[in-house]
Structures are given as C-alpha cells and as structure tokens.
Amino acid sequence: MTEQDRVEVEILLKPAGGEMPAHVGAISTQRPDPGNVERCRRWFAAKGLDAYATDFSVVCSGPKTLIEEVFGVKLTATDGRPGTPPFWAEPGIAPPADLAELIESVALPGRPDFFP
C-alpha cells in the first residue's frame, strides 16, 4: 500500500457529561468515558483499521478502500494543498450506525502546513 492509498480518520467522542463545554477551561472535565473510547477503538480495529485511543478520540488509519467500506463513503483525492484534507468524502463522513450514540464528530484531517 502506498502512502497515497492510506487514509486517516479522527473520531471525537461525546463527553461523559453530555454537552461539550462552553469554554476551553472546562475541557478537561468533559472527557468521554474511557470504556466508550475503548469500545470504539476495538470496533474499528475489528473492522481491520489501525485504531489508536486518545483521551478524547480514536484515530484510525487504513487503506482507502477499507475506509470507504467502514464509513459508507466514496473518497475522492483533493489537490493536496497544505491545510486541506487529502480526500473529500461523498456523502459527508459520519459515525457508523453501531457507534453513533458515542461519537460527536468524524473528520478527515488536513495535511500540516509547516511553512505558511
């Protein structure tokens, strides 16, 4: 698999307390339940993706075709400018139905812009 065939997805989980905080200072009190983070990580890993847990999210990566299958999208390459995601998802990328109640958002991260 070439680097161009590998896709990364960032999955932000819902906070344990319900709503997202109104200010940055409250973020540390709004972590998702660690059990939910692990449940999501295992679900994505069972689908064949590399899945890594953080305090607030799960980051997955895998072949483009597998990402398309797991998320039910068609990925189209973008022009590759820094700061933009390498792919555009049609329809928009959303949580898998099995985990929707645990996930706040799903995103295709942009390429870093090291020298603006």
mmCIF file of C-alpha atoms in Angstrom:
data_model
loop_
_atom_site.group_PDB
_atom_site.id
_atom_site.type_symbol
_atom_site.label_atom_id
_atom_site.label_comp_id
_atom_site.label_asym_id
_atom_site.label_seq_id
_atom_site.Cartn_x
_atom_site.Cartn_y
_atom_site.Cartn_z
ATOM 1 C CA MET A 1 0.000 0.000 0.000
ATOM 2 C CA THR A 2 1.369 3.395 -0.953
ATOM 3 C CA GLU A 3 1.157 6.450 1.284
ATOM 4 C CA GLN A 4 -1.433 7.888 -1.129
ATOM 5 C CA ASP A 5 -3.712 4.872 -0.533
ATOM 6 C CA ARG A 6 -3.618 5.288 3.267
ATOM 7 C CA VAL A 7 -6.303 7.424 4.866
ATOM 8 C CA GLU A 8 -6.512 8.782 8.412
ATOM 9 C CA VAL A 9 -9.773 9.493 10.223
ATOM 10 C CA GLU A 10 -10.215 11.347 13.520
ATOM 11 C CA ILE A 11 -13.210 10.326 15.633
ATOM 12 C CA LEU A 12 -14.135 12.680 18.505
ATOM 13 C CA LEU A 13 -16.246 11.015 21.196
ATOM 14 C CA LYS A 14 -19.071 12.649 23.101
ATOM 15 C CA PRO A 15 -18.185 13.805 26.610
ATOM 16 C CA ALA A 16 -19.282 11.656 29.543
ATOM 17 C CA GLY A 17 -21.311 14.548 30.937
ATOM 18 C CA GLY A 18 -23.332 15.116 27.774
ATOM 19 C CA GLU A 19 -22.781 18.510 26.185
ATOM 20 C CA MET A 20 -19.477 19.970 25.004
ATOM 21 C CA PRO A 21 -18.081 22.687 27.320
ATOM 22 C CA ALA A 22 -18.727 26.348 26.614
ATOM 23 C CA HIS A 23 -15.124 27.368 27.348
ATOM 24 C CA VAL A 24 -11.658 25.879 26.992
ATOM 25 C CA GLY A 25 -11.017 25.741 30.734
ATOM 26 C CA ALA A 26 -13.760 23.121 31.174
ATOM 27 C CA ILE A 27 -12.457 20.731 28.511
ATOM 28 C CA SER A 28 -10.507 18.515 30.910
ATOM 29 C CA THR A 29 -13.716 17.814 32.850
ATOM 30 C CA GLN A 30 -15.526 16.721 29.693
ATOM 31 C CA ARG A 31 -13.540 13.625 28.715
ATOM 32 C CA PRO A 32 -15.528 10.763 27.264
ATOM 33 C CA ASP A 33 -15.990 7.636 29.317
ATOM 34 C CA PRO A 34 -12.768 5.592 28.881
ATOM 35 C CA GLY A 35 -14.900 2.478 28.329
ATOM 36 C CA ASN A 36 -16.586 4.161 25.360
ATOM 37 C CA VAL A 37 -13.217 5.154 23.920
ATOM 38 C CA GLU A 38 -12.034 1.556 24.183
ATOM 39 C CA ARG A 39 -15.298 0.218 22.733
ATOM 40 C CA CYS A 40 -14.847 2.457 19.677
ATOM 41 C CA ARG A 41 -11.171 1.574 19.305
ATOM 42 C CA ARG A 42 -11.939 -2.135 19.382
ATOM 43 C CA TRP A 43 -14.827 -1.774 16.930
ATOM 44 C CA PHE A 44 -12.650 -0.020 14.351
ATOM 45 C CA ALA A 45 -9.763 -2.438 14.941
ATOM 46 C CA ALA A 46 -12.146 -5.392 14.403
ATOM 47 C CA LYS A 47 -13.032 -3.868 11.028
ATOM 48 C CA GLY A 48 -9.334 -4.076 10.070
ATOM 49 C CA LEU A 49 -8.256 -0.477 10.680
ATOM 50 C CA ASP A 50 -5.268 0.620 12.748
ATOM 51 C CA ALA A 51 -7.035 2.287 15.690
ATOM 52 C CA TYR A 52 -5.436 4.287 18.497
ATOM 53 C CA ALA A 53 -7.177 5.800 21.514
ATOM 54 C CA THR A 54 -6.506 9.241 22.961
ATOM 55 C CA ASP A 55 -8.187 10.948 25.925
ATOM 56 C CA PHE A 56 -10.934 12.405 23.707
ATOM 57 C CA SER A 57 -10.880 10.432 20.480
ATOM 58 C CA VAL A 58 -9.943 7.460 18.378
ATOM 59 C CA VAL A 59 -7.632 7.925 15.410
ATOM 60 C CA CYS A 60 -7.926 5.323 12.676
ATOM 61 C CA SER A 61 -5.992 4.677 9.517
ATOM 62 C CA GLY A 62 -6.094 2.144 6.774
ATOM 63 C CA PRO A 63 -6.396 1.578 3.057
ATOM 64 C CA LYS A 64 -8.688 3.969 1.195
ATOM 65 C CA THR A 65 -10.992 1.147 0.099
ATOM 66 C CA LEU A 66 -11.432 -0.073 3.697
ATOM 67 C CA ILE A 67 -12.188 3.438 4.984
ATOM 68 C CA GLU A 68 -14.802 3.766 2.242
ATOM 69 C CA GLU A 69 -16.354 0.446 3.260
ATOM 70 C CA VAL A 70 -16.383 1.106 7.025
ATOM 71 C CA PHE A 71 -17.810 4.647 6.727
ATOM 72 C CA GLY A 72 -20.015 4.064 3.681
ATOM 73 C CA VAL A 73 -18.465 6.856 1.626
ATOM 74 C CA LYS A 74 -16.652 7.394 -1.648
ATOM 75 C CA LEU A 75 -13.315 9.193 -1.187
ATOM 76 C CA THR A 76 -12.025 11.470 -3.934
ATOM 77 C CA ALA A 77 -8.478 12.860 -3.839
ATOM 78 C CA THR A 78 -8.148 16.624 -3.406
ATOM 79 C CA ASP A 79 -5.440 18.879 -4.844
ATOM 80 C CA GLY A 80 -3.181 18.246 -1.845
ATOM 81 C CA ARG A 81 -2.676 21.823 -0.662
ATOM 82 C CA PRO A 82 -1.317 22.120 2.912
ATOM 83 C CA GLY A 83 -4.054 22.504 5.498
ATOM 84 C CA THR A 84 -6.598 20.624 3.406
ATOM 85 C CA PRO A 85 -7.660 17.008 3.801
ATOM 86 C CA PRO A 86 -6.166 14.663 1.209
ATOM 87 C CA PHE A 87 -9.644 13.309 0.382
ATOM 88 C CA TRP A 88 -13.192 14.559 0.056
ATOM 89 C CA ALA A 89 -15.934 12.178 1.293
ATOM 90 C CA GLU A 90 -19.266 11.780 -0.508
ATOM 91 C CA PRO A 91 -21.644 11.758 1.206
ATOM 92 C CA GLY A 92 -20.065 13.560 4.148
ATOM 93 C CA ILE A 93 -18.279 11.250 6.553
ATOM 94 C CA ALA A 94 -20.389 10.324 9.574
ATOM 95 C CA PRO A 95 -20.197 7.906 12.510
ATOM 96 C CA PRO A 96 -21.016 4.277 11.775
ATOM 97 C CA ALA A 97 -24.557 3.446 12.979
ATOM 98 C CA ASP A 98 -23.229 0.950 15.566
ATOM 99 C CA LEU A 99 -21.352 3.746 17.385
ATOM 100 C CA ALA A 100 -23.354 6.875 16.521
ATOM 101 C CA GLU A 101 -24.585 7.435 20.097
ATOM 102 C CA LEU A 102 -20.955 7.630 21.326
ATOM 103 C CA ILE A 103 -19.423 9.834 18.619
ATOM 104 C CA GLU A 104 -19.538 13.636 18.430
ATOM 105 C CA SER A 105 -17.868 14.002 15.019
ATOM 106 C CA VAL A 106 -15.753 12.289 12.373
ATOM 107 C CA ALA A 107 -13.177 14.164 10.308
ATOM 108 C CA LEU A 108 -10.565 13.606 7.649
ATOM 109 C CA PRO A 109 -7.608 15.625 8.983
ATOM 110 C CA GLY A 110 -5.833 18.140 6.791
ATOM 111 C CA ARG A 111 -2.220 17.962 5.789
ATOM 112 C CA PRO A 112 0.021 20.045 8.047
ATOM 113 C CA ASP A 113 1.057 23.471 6.881
ATOM 114 C CA PHE A 114 4.628 23.771 8.157
ATOM 115 C CA PHE A 115 5.688 26.902 6.264
ATOM 116 C CA PRO A 116 2.755 29.251 5.592
#
